[in-house]
Each structure stands twice: as structure tokens, then as C-alpha cells.
């Protein structure tokens, strides 16, 4: 096993300073979120809320499966400063889990054959499989503090997918064709990401038969896979309930409104990903003052973005929704305000999650996320059949608030244990 010091020397590329890593991470996440939002705008403008709902439902089926399969390996790679597991091991496990997720979603897609959702689902599954493969390279680059390559890769993939969807709809090829074009773009980006990132000796023998090292990594990463599954279910449970008790159109409404809060989340993600290795090193070295400064910056950013989002939704919500999506969506102004409140709580909750991950505190996050999911599900089960989109927004706000409170408490305990009462 290598030491922390040895992982920062030798043949590794020169690390970029934090401000440049943050800038590149921000660029990749902002372009990614902006492109995904533009894709929803395209569906809303060229189609209608029902088309948005069809795409959102397919995405809500694929996302939890792949988040479970991904096992949060990128974060584990980025914070693995001691080199506990090799790139070959991370690559092998990711290949196995992505193959299993793809097969499962292909079976679901066959079951849905005859509806447009089946074709869209299989296309989204293919795109996510290539994206998951790229994430292995991202974890290596993030640990090397080279967010520039990650930012470029994310920008090309997300912008290309949105443009592909626009072209498919404009030429009348349909929603499924646009989704498949996005999958081919993700494949091309994956090939680019692998250039120079894969060790020359990586092969299928790293996957099968299962090595003790790969099995050990799977056991270690399993809690984070479950945590990511809970994160995805938390955001998607209102969609499932709306599809069950209400209409696909209302799924489209809540999905479109919710995407406007993603911009703030992308900023938090960008800073959390860029600062992750430095936070992990500060925690490992028990440097309280440096950790406190870095953590404080992340928390202030999350809080500020949340407050700004709520104020903008309250003051300009109706006009903003009308300008972006159209009159059909502008009528949900009150739901939009509640969704931005839910976003504010989720930003702070995500910041606490990054801090817990930097402390290698993974298992307790499962309890935090499970509690938030349970609150959302209970509130949604009661409110959504009665209030529709507004009930879904209230349920999300309640769930993310519960998640934030419990996560902050666990973070406080972890910091006291590591740093004492410094």
C-alpha cells in the first residue's frame, strides 16, 4: 500500500490549484445542468408537458438503477489518498456493475415494448452505461486534481445530447431517436476520456474471475451505492406517485419546475468535487483550521444559493416559468416556490454529505438519506393524490429538511470525534 505522500509524486500530472479546479468543475457541472435543462425546455416547447413526463419517467427508472450500480466509486477514488485500491480494481468493478444495470433496464425496456417509454428507457440506459465508464476516468483525474479534463468531457457530452434531441425533434424522428443519438455521443466521449487515463495493462481479466481485491472494494463501496440509490429515489418518488395517482402531464410539470433548482445544486457539486481531495487531506492530517475554512466556504455557498433561489421564485416565478416553458407551466408558481425551498435544503444537505465523505464517513449517510426518503414518501402519499404538483413540492421540501437536520447532527459528532473540542 502506498503512502499519502507517494500518491502526490512521481509520474502523476501536475495538480491544478483549487481555484482552477473549481472553475473547471463549475464549467462542467453548469454546462451539464444547463444542457439537461435545455433538453427539458426543448421537450416542453416542441412538445408538451406529457412529452416531458414521458422522458422524465424513463429517466426516473434508469437513474436509481445506475446510481446503485455506480457505488459512488468516483468519490472513493478521489478520496483514496493512500492508494488502497488500484485503478484496475475500480475499473473492473464499474464494468461489472454497469453491465448488470444495463441488462436489468434492457429487460424493463422489453417489458415496456409497444410504448415510447420502452425505447427511451433503453436509450437512456445505454447513455448512462457509457457515462458510468467515463466516471472511472473522472475519479482518477479528480484525485490528481485535474478537473480541467473532466469539465471538458462533461460539457461535450451534455451539450451534444441536448443538441441531438433538438435535431431529432425538429426533423420529426421522435423522442426515442433523440435519446439514442445522445447515447452515441456518450460513447464517443467515453472513448476520449479513456485516452491517456487507462493503464495499458487493463483487460477483461480484471473483471472475471472476481479477485479478492475487487470483492473487498465491492463490500466497502456497497453502502455508498445504497446511499446514491436513496438520493435518486428521494427526488423521483414524487414522480412515481404522480404517475400512479395523477397524470403523466403532472409528472412533466414537476420535472420541468424542479430542473430550475439544479443550477444551485451544480454549483455546490462543483465546489464539493473540487475541494474533496483537499478536505479529505485536512481531515486525515487533523488540521482543524484548514478543514474549517474549506468547509465554511462550501456551507456558505450552499446557504447563499438556497436563499437566492427562494427569493427569485417568490418575486419572479410566474414570469420566469412563462418565459421559459410557457403558460401551461406558469400556473404552478406556488409549487415552484416550494420546490426552491426544497432545493435550498438539498444544497445544504449535499454540502454536509461532501463533508462526511471527506471524513470517509459513508455508512451513516445511508440512515440520513433513508430518513429523508421516508419523510418524502409519507408526505407524498398523503398530499399528492389531493394536491397534485403542489403536494409533490411540499413533500420534497419536508424530506430534504429532515435529511439536512439529521445529516448536520451526524457531521457534528464526526468532527468532535476527529478534532475534539478544538
PDB file of C-alpha atoms in Angstrom, residues 5 14 20 22 25 47 143 175 180 183 213 215 225 238 240 242 258 268 300 305 319 327 331 343 347:
ATOM      1  CA  UNK A   5       2.938  11.362   0.234  1.00  0.00           C
ATOM      2  CA  UNK A  14       0.810  18.334 -12.137  1.00  0.00           C
ATOM      3  CA  UNK A  20      -8.788  26.456 -11.355  1.00  0.00           C
ATOM      4  CA  UNK A  22     -13.273  24.782  -9.033  1.00  0.00           C
ATOM      5  CA  UNK A  25     -15.622  21.669 -12.204  1.00  0.00           C
ATOM      6  CA  UNK A  47     -43.829  19.010 -27.485  1.00  0.00           C
ATOM      7  CA  UNK A 143      -7.643  12.559  -7.263  1.00  0.00           C
ATOM      8  CA  UNK A 175     -38.192  11.262 -28.664  1.00  0.00           C
ATOM      9  CA  UNK A 180     -30.374   7.132 -28.871  1.00  0.00           C
ATOM     10  CA  UNK A 183     -26.229   7.578 -26.216  1.00  0.00           C
ATOM     11  CA  UNK A 213      -9.395  -7.140  -4.124  1.00  0.00           C
ATOM     12  CA  UNK A 215     -14.704  -8.266  -3.862  1.00  0.00           C
ATOM     13  CA  UNK A 225     -24.188   2.605  -3.718  1.00  0.00           C
ATOM     14  CA  UNK A 238     -42.886  12.280  -6.196  1.00  0.00           C
ATOM     15  CA  UNK A 240     -43.712   7.812  -9.226  1.00  0.00           C
ATOM     16  CA  UNK A 242     -47.805  11.494  -9.558  1.00  0.00           C
ATOM     17  CA  UNK A 258     -37.593  21.064 -10.488  1.00  0.00           C
ATOM     18  CA  UNK A 268     -22.459  23.035  -4.740  1.00  0.00           C
ATOM     19  CA  UNK A 300     -21.834  29.469   2.890  1.00  0.00           C
ATOM     20  CA  UNK A 305     -27.653  29.852  -3.282  1.00  0.00           C
ATOM     21  CA  UNK A 319     -42.975  35.410 -15.347  1.00  0.00           C
ATOM     22  CA  UNK A 327     -48.312  29.377 -19.878  1.00  0.00           C
ATOM     23  CA  UNK A 331     -49.723  28.449 -13.414  1.00  0.00           C
ATOM     24  CA  UNK A 343     -33.657  22.923  -3.265  1.00  0.00           C
ATOM     25  CA  UNK A 347     -27.959  22.210  -1.199  1.00  0.00           C
TER      26      UNK A 347
END
